[in-house]
PDB file of C-alpha atoms in Angstrom:
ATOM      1  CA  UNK L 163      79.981 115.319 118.279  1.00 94.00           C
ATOM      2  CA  UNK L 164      81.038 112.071 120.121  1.00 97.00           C
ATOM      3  CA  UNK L 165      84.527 110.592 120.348  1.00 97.00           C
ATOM      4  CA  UNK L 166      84.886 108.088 117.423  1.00 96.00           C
ATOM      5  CA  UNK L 167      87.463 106.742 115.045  1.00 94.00           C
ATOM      6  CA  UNK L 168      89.866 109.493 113.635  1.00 95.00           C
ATOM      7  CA  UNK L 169      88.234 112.239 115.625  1.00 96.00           C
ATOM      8  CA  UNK L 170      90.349 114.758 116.535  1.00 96.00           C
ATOM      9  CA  UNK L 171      90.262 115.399 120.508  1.00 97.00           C
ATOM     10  CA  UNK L 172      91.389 118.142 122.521  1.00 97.00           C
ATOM     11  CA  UNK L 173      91.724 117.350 126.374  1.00 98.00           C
ATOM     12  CA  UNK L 174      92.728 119.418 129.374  1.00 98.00           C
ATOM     13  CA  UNK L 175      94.556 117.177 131.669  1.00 97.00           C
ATOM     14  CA  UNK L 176      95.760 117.153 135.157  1.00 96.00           C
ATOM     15  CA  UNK L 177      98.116 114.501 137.430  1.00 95.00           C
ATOM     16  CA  UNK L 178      98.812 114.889 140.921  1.00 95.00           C
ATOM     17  CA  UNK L 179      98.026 119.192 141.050  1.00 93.00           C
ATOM     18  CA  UNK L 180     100.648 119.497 137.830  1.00 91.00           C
ATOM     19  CA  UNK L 181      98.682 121.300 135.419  1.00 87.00           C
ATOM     20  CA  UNK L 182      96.288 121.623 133.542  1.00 94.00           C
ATOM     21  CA  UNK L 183      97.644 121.344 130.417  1.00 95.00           C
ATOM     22  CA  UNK L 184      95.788 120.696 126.932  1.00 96.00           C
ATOM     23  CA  UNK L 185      96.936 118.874 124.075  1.00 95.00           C
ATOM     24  CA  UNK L 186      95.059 117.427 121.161  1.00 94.00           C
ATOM     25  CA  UNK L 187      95.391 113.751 119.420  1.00 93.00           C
ATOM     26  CA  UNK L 188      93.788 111.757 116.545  1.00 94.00           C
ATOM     27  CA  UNK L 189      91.515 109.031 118.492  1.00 96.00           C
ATOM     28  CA  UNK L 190      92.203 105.504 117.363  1.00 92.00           C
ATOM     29  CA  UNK L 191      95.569 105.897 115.502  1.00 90.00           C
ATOM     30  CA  UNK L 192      97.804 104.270 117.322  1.00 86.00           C
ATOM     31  CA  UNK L 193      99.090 100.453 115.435  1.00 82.00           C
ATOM     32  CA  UNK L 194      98.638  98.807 118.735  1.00 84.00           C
ATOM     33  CA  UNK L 195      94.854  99.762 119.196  1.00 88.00           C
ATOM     34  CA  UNK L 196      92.911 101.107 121.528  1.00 94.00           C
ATOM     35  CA  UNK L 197      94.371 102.652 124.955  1.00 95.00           C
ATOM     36  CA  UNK L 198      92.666 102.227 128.180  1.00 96.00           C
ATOM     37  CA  UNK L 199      93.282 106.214 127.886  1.00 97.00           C
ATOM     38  CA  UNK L 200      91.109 106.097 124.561  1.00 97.00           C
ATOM     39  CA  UNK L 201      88.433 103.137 125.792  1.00 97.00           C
ATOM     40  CA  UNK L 202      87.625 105.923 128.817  1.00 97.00           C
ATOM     41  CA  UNK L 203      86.868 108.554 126.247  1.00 97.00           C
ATOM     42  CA  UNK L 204      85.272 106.829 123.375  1.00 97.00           C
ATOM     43  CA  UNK L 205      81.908 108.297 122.590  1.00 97.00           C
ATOM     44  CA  UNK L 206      82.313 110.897 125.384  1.00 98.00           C
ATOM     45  CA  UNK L 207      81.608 114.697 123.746  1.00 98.00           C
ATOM     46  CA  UNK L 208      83.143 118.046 124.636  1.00 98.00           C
ATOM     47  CA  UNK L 209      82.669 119.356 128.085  1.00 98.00           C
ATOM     48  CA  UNK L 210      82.678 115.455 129.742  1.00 98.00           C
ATOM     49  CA  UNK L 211      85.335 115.428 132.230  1.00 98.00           C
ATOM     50  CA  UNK L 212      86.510 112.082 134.373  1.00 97.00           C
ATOM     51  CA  UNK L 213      88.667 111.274 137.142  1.00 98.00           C
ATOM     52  CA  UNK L 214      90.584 108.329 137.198  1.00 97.00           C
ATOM     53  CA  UNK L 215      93.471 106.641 139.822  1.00 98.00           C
ATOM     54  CA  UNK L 216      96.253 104.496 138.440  1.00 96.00           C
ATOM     55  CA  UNK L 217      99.061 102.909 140.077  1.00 97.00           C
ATOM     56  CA  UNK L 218     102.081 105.159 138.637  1.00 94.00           C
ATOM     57  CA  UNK L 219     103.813 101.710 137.227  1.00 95.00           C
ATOM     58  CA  UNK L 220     100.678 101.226 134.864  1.00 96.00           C
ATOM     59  CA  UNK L 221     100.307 104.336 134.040  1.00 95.00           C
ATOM     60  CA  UNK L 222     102.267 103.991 130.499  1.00 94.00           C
ATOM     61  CA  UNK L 223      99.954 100.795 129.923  1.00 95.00           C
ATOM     62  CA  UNK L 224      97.115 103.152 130.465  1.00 96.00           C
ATOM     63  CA  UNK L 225      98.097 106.026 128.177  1.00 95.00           C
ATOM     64  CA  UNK L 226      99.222 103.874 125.700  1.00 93.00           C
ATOM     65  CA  UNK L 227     101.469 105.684 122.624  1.00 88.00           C
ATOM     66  CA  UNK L 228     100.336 108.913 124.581  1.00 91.00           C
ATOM     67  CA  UNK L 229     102.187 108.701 127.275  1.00 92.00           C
ATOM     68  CA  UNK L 230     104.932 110.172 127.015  1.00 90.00           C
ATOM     69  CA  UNK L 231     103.884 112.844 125.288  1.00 89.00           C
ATOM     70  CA  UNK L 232     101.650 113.658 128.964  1.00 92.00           C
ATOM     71  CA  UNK L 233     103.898 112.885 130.967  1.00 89.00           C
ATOM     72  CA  UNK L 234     106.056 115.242 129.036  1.00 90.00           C
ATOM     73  CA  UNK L 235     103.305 117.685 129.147  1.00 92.00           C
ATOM     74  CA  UNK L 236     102.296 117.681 132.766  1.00 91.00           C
ATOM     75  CA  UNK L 237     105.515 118.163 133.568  1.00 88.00           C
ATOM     76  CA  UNK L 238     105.990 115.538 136.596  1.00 83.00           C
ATOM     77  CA  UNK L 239     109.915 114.743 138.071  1.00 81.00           C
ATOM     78  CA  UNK L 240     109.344 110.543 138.456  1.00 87.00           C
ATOM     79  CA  UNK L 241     106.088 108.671 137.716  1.00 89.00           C
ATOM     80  CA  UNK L 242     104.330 108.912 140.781  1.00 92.00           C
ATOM     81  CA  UNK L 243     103.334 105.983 142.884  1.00 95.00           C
ATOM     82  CA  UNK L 244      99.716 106.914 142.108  1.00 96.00           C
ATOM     83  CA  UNK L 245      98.300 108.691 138.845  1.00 95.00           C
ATOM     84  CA  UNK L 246      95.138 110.937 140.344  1.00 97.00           C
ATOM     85  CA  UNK L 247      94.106 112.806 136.813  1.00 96.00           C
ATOM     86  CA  UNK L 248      91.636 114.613 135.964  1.00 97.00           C
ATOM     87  CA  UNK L 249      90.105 114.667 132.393  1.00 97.00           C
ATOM     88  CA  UNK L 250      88.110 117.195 130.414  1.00 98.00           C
ATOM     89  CA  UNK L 251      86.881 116.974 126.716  1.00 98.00           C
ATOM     90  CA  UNK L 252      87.740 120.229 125.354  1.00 98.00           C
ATOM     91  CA  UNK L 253      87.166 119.519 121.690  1.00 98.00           C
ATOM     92  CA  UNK L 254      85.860 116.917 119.579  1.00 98.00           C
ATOM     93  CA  UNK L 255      85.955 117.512 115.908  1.00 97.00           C
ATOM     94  CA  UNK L 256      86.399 115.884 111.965  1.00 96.00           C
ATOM     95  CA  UNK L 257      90.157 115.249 111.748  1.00 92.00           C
ATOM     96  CA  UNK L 258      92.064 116.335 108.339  1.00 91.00           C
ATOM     97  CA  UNK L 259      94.176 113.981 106.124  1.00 90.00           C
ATOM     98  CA  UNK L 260      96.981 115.395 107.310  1.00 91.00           C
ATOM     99  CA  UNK L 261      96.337 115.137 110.658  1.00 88.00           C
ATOM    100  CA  UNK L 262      95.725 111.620 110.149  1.00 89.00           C
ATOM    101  CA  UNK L 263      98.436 111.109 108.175  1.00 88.00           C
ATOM    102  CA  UNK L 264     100.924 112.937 110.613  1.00 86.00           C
ATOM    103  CA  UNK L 265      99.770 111.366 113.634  1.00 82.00           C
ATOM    104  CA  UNK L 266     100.374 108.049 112.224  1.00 81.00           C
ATOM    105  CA  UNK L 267     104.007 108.940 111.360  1.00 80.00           C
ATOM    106  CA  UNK L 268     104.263 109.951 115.586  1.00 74.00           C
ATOM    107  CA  UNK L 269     102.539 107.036 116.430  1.00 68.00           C
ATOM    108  CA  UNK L 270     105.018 104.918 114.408  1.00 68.00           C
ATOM    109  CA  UNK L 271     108.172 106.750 115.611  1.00 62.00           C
ATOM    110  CA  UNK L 272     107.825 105.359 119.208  1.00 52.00           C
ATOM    111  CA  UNK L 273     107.916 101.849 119.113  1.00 48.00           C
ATOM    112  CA  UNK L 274     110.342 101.056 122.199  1.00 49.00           C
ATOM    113  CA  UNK L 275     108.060  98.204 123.370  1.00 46.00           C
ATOM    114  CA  UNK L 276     109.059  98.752 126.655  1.00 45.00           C
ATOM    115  CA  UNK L 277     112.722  98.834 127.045  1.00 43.00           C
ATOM    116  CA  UNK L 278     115.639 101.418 127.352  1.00 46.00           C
ATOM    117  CA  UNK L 279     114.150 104.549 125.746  1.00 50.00           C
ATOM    118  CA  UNK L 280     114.132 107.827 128.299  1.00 50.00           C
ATOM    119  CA  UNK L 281     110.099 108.047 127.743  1.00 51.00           C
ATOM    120  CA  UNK L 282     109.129 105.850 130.996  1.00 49.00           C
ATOM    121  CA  UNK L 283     107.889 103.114 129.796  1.00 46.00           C
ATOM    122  CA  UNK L 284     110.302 100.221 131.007  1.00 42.00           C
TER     123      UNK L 284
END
């Protein structure tokens, strides 16, 4: 199966040597579209893998609503200068409702736009 609206993707990913880590997300959720995160995965299947190299300020840009939720998960001290990761499809499968549904509610409870909040993205 290929990454596509309201898939549900597992990833394995790694910044700068901190990791690997896996988390899972519902692809295409977030109100504010697509991430460049998401556009680098779409239609990519399970067992893919990328490597990408940001410049640590655009790296929330990048991730879009997911950021902090990796940076959180790779565990890094600062935002680096630069973001070396390294990407692997784990799992791509038929989301639930509820999944759906709950992922929305995340998606919606981070709406900082930028400013103040302890995730980052300022």
């Amino acid at each position: 199966m290929n990454i596509d609206n309201l898939s549900k993707v597992t990833v394995s990913i790694e910044i700068n040597g901190n990791g690997p880590t896996c988390f899972d997300y519902i692809f295409g959720i977030s109100s504010s579209g697509l991430s460049s995160f998401e556009l680098d995965l779409y239609k990519k299947s399970a067992g893919d893998s990328l490597s990408i190299s940001i410049p640590g300020t655009t790296a929330p840009e990048y991730f879009g609503h997911l950021f902090r939720h990796v940076y959180q998960l790779v565990n890094l001290p600062v935002v680096p200068q630069t973001c070396d990761a390294r990407i692997t499809i784990v799992t791509v499968e038929p989301s639930e409702e509820r999944d759906v549904i709950k992922a929305m509610a995340q998606s919606l409870g981070h709406s900082c736009g930028g400013g103040g909040c302890d995730c980052g993205c300022s």
